[in-house]
CSV table of C-alpha atoms in Angstrom, one decimal:
chain,number,residue,atom,x,y,z
A,1452,UNK,CA,-0.3,-0.1,0.0
A,1453,UNK,CA,2.6,2.3,0.6
A,1454,UNK,CA,5.1,1.7,-2.4
A,1455,UNK,CA,1.5,1.8,-4.5
A,1456,UNK,CA,0.9,5.7,-2.4
A,1457,UNK,CA,4.4,6.7,-3.2
A,1458,UNK,CA,3.9,5.8,-6.8
A,1459,UNK,CA,0.8,7.8,-6.9
A,1460,UNK,CA,2.5,10.8,-5.6
A,1461,UNK,CA,5.1,10.6,-7.5
A,1462,UNK,CA,3.1,10.1,-10.6
A,1463,UNK,CA,0.8,12.9,-10.3
A,1464,UNK,CA,3.1,15.5,-9.1
A,1465,UNK,CA,4.5,14.6,-13.1
A,1466,UNK,CA,1.3,14.9,-14.8
A,1467,UNK,CA,0.2,18.8,-12.9
A,1468,UNK,CA,3.8,19.9,-13.6
A,1469,UNK,CA,2.9,18.6,-17.5
A,1470,UNK,CA,-0.5,20.2,-17.6
A,1471,UNK,CA,0.6,23.0,-16.3
A,1472,UNK,CA,3.3,23.8,-18.0
A,1473,UNK,CA,0.9,22.8,-21.5
A,1474,UNK,CA,-1.2,25.6,-20.4
A,1475,UNK,CA,1.6,28.3,-20.0
A,1476,UNK,CA,3.3,27.5,-22.3
A,1477,UNK,CA,0.7,27.8,-24.8
A,1478,UNK,CA,-0.5,30.7,-23.0
A,1479,UNK,CA,3.1,32.8,-23.6
A,1480,UNK,CA,4.6,31.4,-26.8
A,1481,UNK,CA,1.2,31.6,-28.6
A,1482,UNK,CA,-2.2,32.3,-27.4
A,1483,UNK,CA,-1.3,35.6,-25.4
A,1484,UNK,CA,0.1,37.7,-28.6
A,1485,UNK,CA,-3.0,36.3,-30.8
A,1486,UNK,CA,-5.2,36.8,-28.4
A,1487,UNK,CA,-3.9,41.0,-27.2
A,1488,UNK,CA,-2.7,42.1,-31.3
A,1489,UNK,CA,-5.9,40.3,-32.8
A,1490,UNK,CA,-9.5,41.0,-31.3
A,1491,UNK,CA,-8.6,43.7,-28.3
A,1492,UNK,CA,-6.1,45.0,-31.3
A,1493,UNK,CA,-3.8,46.5,-29.1
A,1494,UNK,CA,0.2,47.0,-30.0
A,1495,UNK,CA,2.3,44.0,-28.8
A,1496,UNK,CA,4.3,46.4,-26.8
A,1497,UNK,CA,1.3,45.3,-24.1
A,1498,UNK,CA,2.2,41.0,-24.8
A,1499,UNK,CA,5.8,42.2,-23.3
A,1500,UNK,CA,5.1,43.9,-20.5
A,1501,UNK,CA,2.7,41.2,-19.4
A,1502,UNK,CA,5.0,38.7,-20.2
A,1503,UNK,CA,8.1,40.0,-18.3
A,1504,UNK,CA,5.2,40.7,-15.5
A,1505,UNK,CA,4.6,37.4,-15.5
A,1506,UNK,CA,8.4,36.3,-15.4
A,1507,UNK,CA,9.0,38.2,-12.4
A,1508,UNK,CA,6.6,37.8,-10.5
A,1509,UNK,CA,7.4,33.6,-10.9
A,1510,UNK,CA,10.9,34.6,-10.0
A,1511,UNK,CA,10.1,36.7,-7.2
A,1512,UNK,CA,7.4,34.6,-5.3
A,1513,UNK,CA,9.6,31.0,-6.1
A,1514,UNK,CA,11.2,31.7,-2.3
A,1515,UNK,CA,8.0,32.5,-1.2
A,1516,UNK,CA,6.4,29.7,-2.2
A,1517,UNK,CA,9.3,27.0,-0.9
A,1518,UNK,CA,8.8,28.5,2.5
A,1519,UNK,CA,5.0,27.9,2.0
A,1520,UNK,CA,6.0,24.0,0.6
A,1521,UNK,CA,8.0,23.9,3.7
A,1522,UNK,CA,5.1,24.6,6.5
A,1523,UNK,CA,1.9,23.1,4.6
A,1524,UNK,CA,3.3,21.0,2.1
A,1525,UNK,CA,3.7,20.4,-1.6
A,1526,UNK,CA,-0.3,19.6,-2.5
A,1527,UNK,CA,-1.2,22.3,-0.5
A,1528,UNK,CA,0.6,24.9,-2.1
A,1529,UNK,CA,0.0,23.8,-5.2
A,1530,UNK,CA,-3.4,23.6,-5.0
A,1531,UNK,CA,-3.1,27.2,-3.9
A,1532,UNK,CA,-1.2,28.2,-7.0
A,1533,UNK,CA,-3.9,26.3,-9.6
A,1534,UNK,CA,-6.2,27.7,-8.2
A,1535,UNK,CA,-4.7,30.9,-8.9
A,1536,UNK,CA,-3.8,30.1,-12.4
A,1537,UNK,CA,-7.0,29.2,-13.7
A,1538,UNK,CA,-9.0,32.5,-12.2
A,1539,UNK,CA,-6.0,34.1,-13.9
A,1540,UNK,CA,-6.9,32.6,-17.3
A,1541,UNK,CA,-10.7,33.0,-16.4
A,1542,UNK,CA,-9.9,36.5,-16.1
A,1543,UNK,CA,-7.7,37.1,-19.3
A,1544,UNK,CA,-10.5,35.1,-21.3
A,1545,UNK,CA,-13.2,37.4,-20.5
A,1546,UNK,CA,-11.1,40.9,-20.6
A,1547,UNK,CA,-11.6,42.9,-23.5
A,1548,UNK,CA,-8.8,46.0,-22.2
A,1549,UNK,CA,-5.0,45.9,-22.9
A,1550,UNK,CA,-4.8,46.6,-19.2
A,1551,UNK,CA,-6.9,43.6,-17.2
A,1552,UNK,CA,-4.4,41.6,-19.8
A,1553,UNK,CA,-1.1,42.1,-17.8
A,1554,UNK,CA,-3.6,42.0,-14.5
A,1555,UNK,CA,-4.2,38.3,-15.1
A,1556,UNK,CA,-0.9,37.8,-16.5
A,1557,UNK,CA,1.2,38.7,-13.9
A,1558,UNK,CA,-1.2,37.3,-11.6
A,1559,UNK,CA,-1.0,33.7,-13.5
A,1560,UNK,CA,2.8,34.6,-12.8
A,1561,UNK,CA,2.2,34.1,-9.0
A,1562,UNK,CA,0.8,30.8,-9.8
A,1563,UNK,CA,3.2,29.4,-11.2
A,1564,UNK,CA,5.9,29.8,-9.0
A,1565,UNK,CA,4.3,27.6,-7.1
A,1566,UNK,CA,5.2,24.7,-9.8
A,1567,UNK,CA,9.1,24.4,-9.3
A,1568,UNK,CA,9.5,24.4,-5.2
A,1569,UNK,CA,6.6,21.8,-5.0
A,1570,UNK,CA,7.4,19.5,-7.4
A,1571,UNK,CA,11.2,19.1,-7.4
A,1572,UNK,CA,10.7,19.0,-3.1
A,1573,UNK,CA,7.9,16.5,-3.4
A,1574,UNK,CA,10.0,14.2,-6.3
A,1575,UNK,CA,13.2,14.9,-3.9
A,1576,UNK,CA,11.3,13.4,-0.4
A,1577,UNK,CA,9.2,10.5,-2.1
A,1578,UNK,CA,12.7,8.9,-4.7
A,1579,UNK,CA,15.3,6.4,-3.2
A,1580,UNK,CA,18.8,7.7,-2.4
A,1581,UNK,CA,20.3,6.4,-5.3
A,1582,UNK,CA,17.3,7.2,-7.7
A,1583,UNK,CA,17.0,10.9,-7.2
A,1584,UNK,CA,18.6,11.7,-10.7
A,1585,UNK,CA,16.1,9.8,-12.0
A,1586,UNK,CA,12.7,11.2,-10.9
A,1587,UNK,CA,14.9,14.8,-11.6
A,1588,UNK,CA,15.4,13.5,-14.7
A,1589,UNK,CA,11.4,12.4,-15.5
A,1590,UNK,CA,9.9,15.9,-13.8
A,1591,UNK,CA,12.2,17.4,-16.4
A,1592,UNK,CA,10.7,15.6,-19.3
A,1593,UNK,CA,7.4,16.3,-18.4
A,1594,UNK,CA,8.2,20.1,-17.9
A,1595,UNK,CA,10.0,20.1,-22.1
A,1596,UNK,CA,6.9,18.0,-23.1
A,1597,UNK,CA,4.5,20.1,-21.1
A,1598,UNK,CA,5.8,23.3,-22.4
A,1599,UNK,CA,6.7,22.4,-25.8
A,1600,UNK,CA,3.8,21.2,-26.6
A,1601,UNK,CA,1.0,23.6,-25.4
A,1602,UNK,CA,1.9,26.1,-28.2
A,1603,UNK,CA,2.0,23.8,-31.1
A,1604,UNK,CA,-1.4,22.4,-30.0
A,1605,UNK,CA,-3.0,25.3,-28.9
A,1606,UNK,CA,-1.9,26.9,-32.5
A,1607,UNK,CA,-5.0,24.7,-34.4
A,1608,UNK,CA,-7.6,26.6,-32.2
A,1609,UNK,CA,-6.7,30.0,-32.4
A,1610,UNK,CA,-9.3,31.3,-35.2
A,1611,UNK,CA,-9.8,34.9,-34.1
A,1612,UNK,CA,-11.9,35.2,-30.8
A,1613,UNK,CA,-11.9,31.5,-30.4
A,1614,UNK,CA,-12.8,30.6,-26.4
A,1615,UNK,CA,-12.3,27.4,-27.1
A,1616,UNK,CA,-8.3,27.9,-27.0
A,1617,UNK,CA,-8.9,29.7,-23.4
A,1618,UNK,CA,-11.6,26.7,-22.2
A,1619,UNK,CA,-8.5,24.0,-22.9
A,1620,UNK,CA,-6.3,26.4,-21.1
A,1621,UNK,CA,-8.4,26.6,-18.2
A,1622,UNK,CA,-9.6,22.6,-18.4
A,1623,UNK,CA,-5.9,21.5,-18.1
A,1624,UNK,CA,-5.2,23.5,-14.9
A,1625,UNK,CA,-8.9,21.9,-13.2
A,1626,UNK,CA,-7.5,19.0,-14.0
A,1627,UNK,CA,-4.0,19.7,-12.2
A,1628,UNK,CA,-6.1,20.8,-9.7
A,1629,UNK,CA,-7.9,18.5,-9.4
A,1630,UNK,CA,-4.4,16.1,-9.5
A,1631,UNK,CA,-3.6,17.9,-6.1
A,1632,UNK,CA,-5.9,15.5,-4.5
A,1633,UNK,CA,-4.4,12.4,-5.4
A,1634,UNK,CA,-0.6,13.8,-3.5
A,1635,UNK,CA,-0.9,12.2,0.0
A,1636,UNK,CA,2.2,10.3,0.6
A,1637,UNK,CA,2.8,11.3,4.4
A,1638,UNK,CA,6.7,12.2,3.3
A,1639,UNK,CA,5.4,14.8,1.8
A,1640,UNK,CA,3.8,16.1,5.2
A,1641,UNK,CA,5.1,18.8,6.7
A,1642,UNK,CA,7.8,18.5,10.1
A,1643,UNK,CA,7.1,19.7,13.1
A,1644,UNK,CA,11.1,21.5,13.2
A,1645,UNK,CA,12.6,24.5,13.7
A,1646,UNK,CA,12.2,27.1,10.6
A,1647,UNK,CA,12.2,29.9,9.7
A,1648,UNK,CA,9.9,31.7,10.7
A,1649,UNK,CA,9.3,34.5,7.6
A,1650,UNK,CA,10.2,33.4,4.1
A,1651,UNK,CA,12.7,36.4,3.8
A,1652,UNK,CA,14.6,34.6,7.2
A,1653,UNK,CA,15.0,32.1,4.8
A,1654,UNK,CA,17.5,34.0,2.7
A,1655,UNK,CA,20.2,32.8,5.7
A,1656,UNK,CA,19.9,29.3,4.4
A,1657,UNK,CA,21.6,30.3,1.4
A,1658,UNK,CA,25.2,31.6,2.9
A,1659,UNK,CA,26.6,27.2,3.5
A,1660,UNK,CA,25.6,27.4,-0.7
A,1661,UNK,CA,27.2,30.8,-1.6
A,1662,UNK,CA,30.2,29.0,-3.4
A,1663,UNK,CA,27.4,27.6,-5.8
A,1664,UNK,CA,25.7,30.6,-6.4
A,1665,UNK,CA,27.1,32.3,-8.9
A,1666,UNK,CA,27.0,28.6,-10.7
A,1667,UNK,CA,23.4,28.9,-10.7
A,1668,UNK,CA,23.0,32.2,-12.1
A,1669,UNK,CA,25.1,31.3,-14.4
A,1670,UNK,CA,23.8,28.6,-16.2
A,1671,UNK,CA,20.5,29.5,-16.6
A,1672,UNK,CA,22.2,33.1,-18.4
A,1673,UNK,CA,23.8,31.5,-21.0
A,1674,UNK,CA,20.5,29.7,-21.8
A,1675,UNK,CA,18.8,33.5,-21.4
A,1676,UNK,CA,21.7,35.2,-23.5
A,1677,UNK,CA,21.2,32.3,-26.6
A,1678,UNK,CA,17.1,32.9,-26.7
A,1679,UNK,CA,16.8,36.0,-28.3
A,1680,UNK,CA,19.6,36.1,-30.9
A,1681,UNK,CA,18.5,32.2,-32.2
A,1682,UNK,CA,16.1,33.1,-34.6
A,1683,UNK,CA,17.9,36.1,-36.1
A,1684,UNK,CA,21.3,34.5,-36.3
A,1685,UNK,CA,19.5,31.5,-38.0
A,1686,UNK,CA,18.1,34.1,-40.3
A,1687,UNK,CA,20.8,36.8,-41.4
A,1688,UNK,CA,24.1,34.1,-40.8
A,1689,UNK,CA,23.0,30.3,-41.8
A,1690,UNK,CA,19.8,31.7,-44.2
A,1691,UNK,CA,17.7,28.7,-43.1
A,1692,UNK,CA,14.3,28.4,-43.8
A,1693,UNK,CA,11.9,28.9,-40.5
A,1694,UNK,CA,10.9,24.8,-41.3
A,1695,UNK,CA,14.0,24.2,-40.7
A,1696,UNK,CA,14.8,26.5,-38.1
A,1697,UNK,CA,12.0,24.6,-36.3
A,1698,UNK,CA,12.9,21.6,-37.3
A,1699,UNK,CA,16.6,22.3,-35.3
A,1700,UNK,CA,14.9,23.0,-32.3
A,1701,UNK,CA,11.8,20.3,-32.5
A,1702,UNK,CA,15.0,17.6,-32.9
A,1703,UNK,CA,17.0,18.8,-30.5
A,1704,UNK,CA,14.2,18.9,-27.5
A,1705,UNK,CA,13.5,15.5,-28.7
A,1706,UNK,CA,17.2,14.3,-28.5
A,1707,UNK,CA,16.9,16.0,-24.6
A,1708,UNK,CA,12.7,14.6,-23.3
A,1709,UNK,CA,14.6,10.9,-24.8
A,1710,UNK,CA,17.8,10.8,-23.4
A,1711,UNK,CA,16.5,12.7,-20.0
A,1712,UNK,CA,16.1,9.3,-18.2
A,1713,UNK,CA,18.5,7.3,-19.5
A,1714,UNK,CA,21.1,9.8,-18.1
A,1715,UNK,CA,19.3,10.0,-15.0
A,1716,UNK,CA,19.7,6.2,-14.1
A,1717,UNK,CA,23.0,6.8,-15.4
A,1718,UNK,CA,24.2,9.9,-13.3
A,1719,UNK,CA,22.3,7.2,-10.1
A,1720,UNK,CA,24.7,3.9,-11.0
A,1721,UNK,CA,28.3,5.9,-11.9
A,1722,UNK,CA,27.5,9.5,-9.7
A,1723,UNK,CA,27.0,12.8,-10.7
A,1724,UNK,CA,30.8,14.2,-11.8
A,1725,UNK,CA,31.1,12.9,-15.6
A,1726,UNK,CA,27.6,13.9,-16.3
A,1727,UNK,CA,27.7,17.6,-15.4
A,1728,UNK,CA,31.6,17.8,-15.6
A,1729,UNK,CA,30.9,16.1,-19.3
A,1730,UNK,CA,27.5,18.1,-20.6
A,1731,UNK,CA,29.1,21.0,-19.7
A,1732,UNK,CA,32.1,21.0,-21.7
A,1733,UNK,CA,30.1,19.4,-24.3
A,1734,UNK,CA,27.9,22.3,-24.6
A,1735,UNK,CA,30.7,24.6,-24.7
A,1736,UNK,CA,32.1,22.9,-28.2
A,1737,UNK,CA,29.1,22.4,-29.5
A,1738,UNK,CA,28.3,26.4,-29.6
A,1739,UNK,CA,31.7,26.4,-30.8
A,1740,UNK,CA,30.3,24.4,-33.7
A,1741,UNK,CA,27.5,26.8,-34.5
A,1742,UNK,CA,29.2,29.3,-34.9
A,1743,UNK,CA,31.9,28.4,-37.5
A,1744,UNK,CA,29.0,25.9,-38.8
A,1745,UNK,CA,27.3,26.6,-41.8
A,1746,UNK,CA,26.1,23.2,-43.5
A,1747,UNK,CA,22.6,22.7,-42.0
A,1748,UNK,CA,23.6,18.4,-41.6
A,1749,UNK,CA,26.1,19.5,-39.4
A,1750,UNK,CA,24.1,22.0,-37.6
A,1751,UNK,CA,21.1,19.0,-37.2
A,1752,UNK,CA,24.2,17.2,-35.7
A,1753,UNK,CA,25.6,20.4,-33.3
A,1754,UNK,CA,21.5,20.5,-32.6
A,1755,UNK,CA,21.9,16.6,-31.1
A,1756,UNK,CA,24.6,17.0,-29.1
A,1757,UNK,CA,23.4,20.2,-27.5
A,1758,UNK,CA,20.3,18.2,-26.5
A,1759,UNK,CA,22.8,15.4,-25.2
A,1760,UNK,CA,24.6,18.0,-23.0
A,1761,UNK,CA,21.4,19.1,-21.5
A,1762,UNK,CA,20.1,16.0,-20.7
A,1763,UNK,CA,23.2,15.2,-19.5
A,1764,UNK,CA,23.5,18.6,-16.9
A,1765,UNK,CA,19.8,19.0,-16.1
A,1766,UNK,CA,19.2,15.3,-13.5
A,1767,UNK,CA,23.1,15.4,-12.6
A,1768,UNK,CA,23.0,19.4,-11.1
A,1769,UNK,CA,19.6,18.7,-9.5
A,1770,UNK,CA,20.5,15.8,-8.0
A,1771,UNK,CA,23.7,17.3,-6.9
A,1772,UNK,CA,21.9,20.4,-5.4
A,1773,UNK,CA,19.4,17.7,-3.7
A,1774,UNK,CA,22.1,15.5,-1.6
A,1775,UNK,CA,22.7,18.8,-0.5
A,1776,UNK,CA,19.9,20.6,1.2
A,1777,UNK,CA,18.3,19.5,4.7
A,1778,UNK,CA,14.7,17.9,4.6
A,1779,UNK,CA,13.5,20.3,7.4
A,1780,UNK,CA,13.8,22.8,4.5
A,1781,UNK,CA,13.5,21.3,1.7
A,1782,UNK,CA,11.2,23.7,-0.4
A,1783,UNK,CA,12.7,27.4,1.0
A,1784,UNK,CA,16.0,26.6,-0.6
A,1785,UNK,CA,14.6,24.9,-3.9
A,1786,UNK,CA,12.3,28.5,-3.3
A,1787,UNK,CA,15.7,30.3,-2.6
A,1788,UNK,CA,18.1,28.0,-6.0
A,1789,UNK,CA,15.1,28.5,-8.4
A,1790,UNK,CA,15.2,33.1,-7.6
A,1791,UNK,CA,18.8,33.0,-7.9
A,1792,UNK,CA,18.3,30.8,-11.5
A,1793,UNK,CA,15.5,32.6,-12.8
A,1794,UNK,CA,17.2,35.9,-12.7
A,1795,UNK,CA,19.9,34.7,-14.3
A,1796,UNK,CA,17.6,33.9,-16.9
A,1797,UNK,CA,16.2,37.7,-17.0
A,1798,UNK,CA,19.7,38.9,-17.7
A,1799,UNK,CA,20.5,36.9,-20.2
A,1800,UNK,CA,18.7,38.2,-22.8
A,1801,UNK,CA,19.8,41.7,-22.0
A,1802,UNK,CA,23.6,40.6,-22.2
A,1803,UNK,CA,22.2,38.4,-25.2
A,1804,UNK,CA,20.7,41.2,-27.4
A,1805,UNK,CA,24.2,43.6,-26.4
A,1806,UNK,CA,26.1,41.4,-27.3
A,1807,UNK,CA,24.6,40.0,-30.6
A,1808,UNK,CA,24.8,44.1,-31.7
A,1809,UNK,CA,28.5,43.9,-31.0
A,1810,UNK,CA,29.2,40.5,-33.7
A,1811,UNK,CA,26.7,38.5,-34.6
A,1812,UNK,CA,28.9,35.3,-33.1
A,1813,UNK,CA,29.8,37.0,-29.6
A,1814,UNK,CA,26.8,35.5,-27.7
A,1815,UNK,CA,28.0,32.4,-28.5
A,1816,UNK,CA,31.5,32.7,-28.0
A,1817,UNK,CA,30.9,33.8,-24.5
A,1818,UNK,CA,28.1,31.1,-23.5
A,1819,UNK,CA,30.9,28.4,-24.4
A,1820,UNK,CA,33.6,30.3,-22.6
A,1821,UNK,CA,31.3,30.2,-19.4
A,1822,UNK,CA,30.3,26.9,-19.8
A,1823,UNK,CA,34.0,25.7,-20.7
A,1824,UNK,CA,34.9,27.4,-17.4
A,1825,UNK,CA,32.2,26.2,-15.5
A,1826,UNK,CA,32.6,22.9,-16.9
A,1827,UNK,CA,36.6,23.3,-15.2
A,1828,UNK,CA,35.4,25.3,-11.8
A,1829,UNK,CA,33.4,22.2,-10.9
A,1830,UNK,CA,36.0,19.3,-11.8
A,1831,UNK,CA,38.1,21.3,-9.3
A,1832,UNK,CA,35.1,21.7,-7.0
A,1833,UNK,CA,34.2,18.6,-4.8
A,1834,UNK,CA,31.3,17.3,-6.0
A,1835,UNK,CA,30.3,14.5,-3.3
A,1836,UNK,CA,28.9,16.7,-0.5
A,1837,UNK,CA,27.5,15.8,3.1
A,1838,UNK,CA,24.3,13.7,2.2
A,1839,UNK,CA,21.5,15.8,4.2
A,1840,UNK,CA,19.9,15.4,6.6
């Protein structure tokens, strides 16, 4: 019975994340711009303000969400967050004035801030000591599938002001909310131990991990650097069509999803050192290759190498952090770590666009250099921390 309840809770957390990220991805990537510039006849800058507000609040509220996970449990925090998301989506669907769009999409960001602290903390608590990387790899696969499929599926329902598209997203979040009732394993209940009474007091918990904080931020910053410059680089330098660009993105994403679980299993069996360090060096090399290559087939191969490196880094890095975090303040620390990572992601596009103006190759060279230096750092850093308590 206990094993069944554990599997039920783990599976529910995975599906909840996939459904919630499906709804978020569909709205932010496809539906929002279509709705704002079409039926509302508002300028595209409204979309920019709405998304900036959304991701800013999503980042800022991850720390309080993690603190609440420690006090209330993952299921309760997820329930509140998903309820906020349903309300926000209903609000966007029924609004006729663009300021309300910014407000409701911002509220959605507060709700989505509950996803990662709740799901990662819950998954880490439910995972066996030697299988944390596998469990994390499944969570990341659900996230990639959900956020990737959302924009693709919803495009089939964009016919003017079609409430069917919004209804699908609301239904996805409502189903995820219902699934929180199945997250019932006793291991997820908050423990009666001493912890910070105010969420901002949790900031002091970061001090023992100060040497890792730059790495947390920089890893995500390199992704943020590349995101805004990929399409102009592909169009202006590589002269690829939109279809070829989509094929490259889809191929790299599918390789990542397909390899996440095997690489997580590999990490659990042989340790985190080789996947993490090897993945960083591999990603750096692939970016250098993309910078100098002009042939489509070679780019396809390099996209596959990038997908493999991402599949190596994700489970290894999160299993590494999971080993270090004490169970009593697990939610608080995951929330803080994800806030640091989020600020890196937010800073990246600013740096990336400035580098691109200086030279079209500069964002790739800078990101490759940063990833290579991180590989050297973690090669020298002891990656076998004491087990958490």
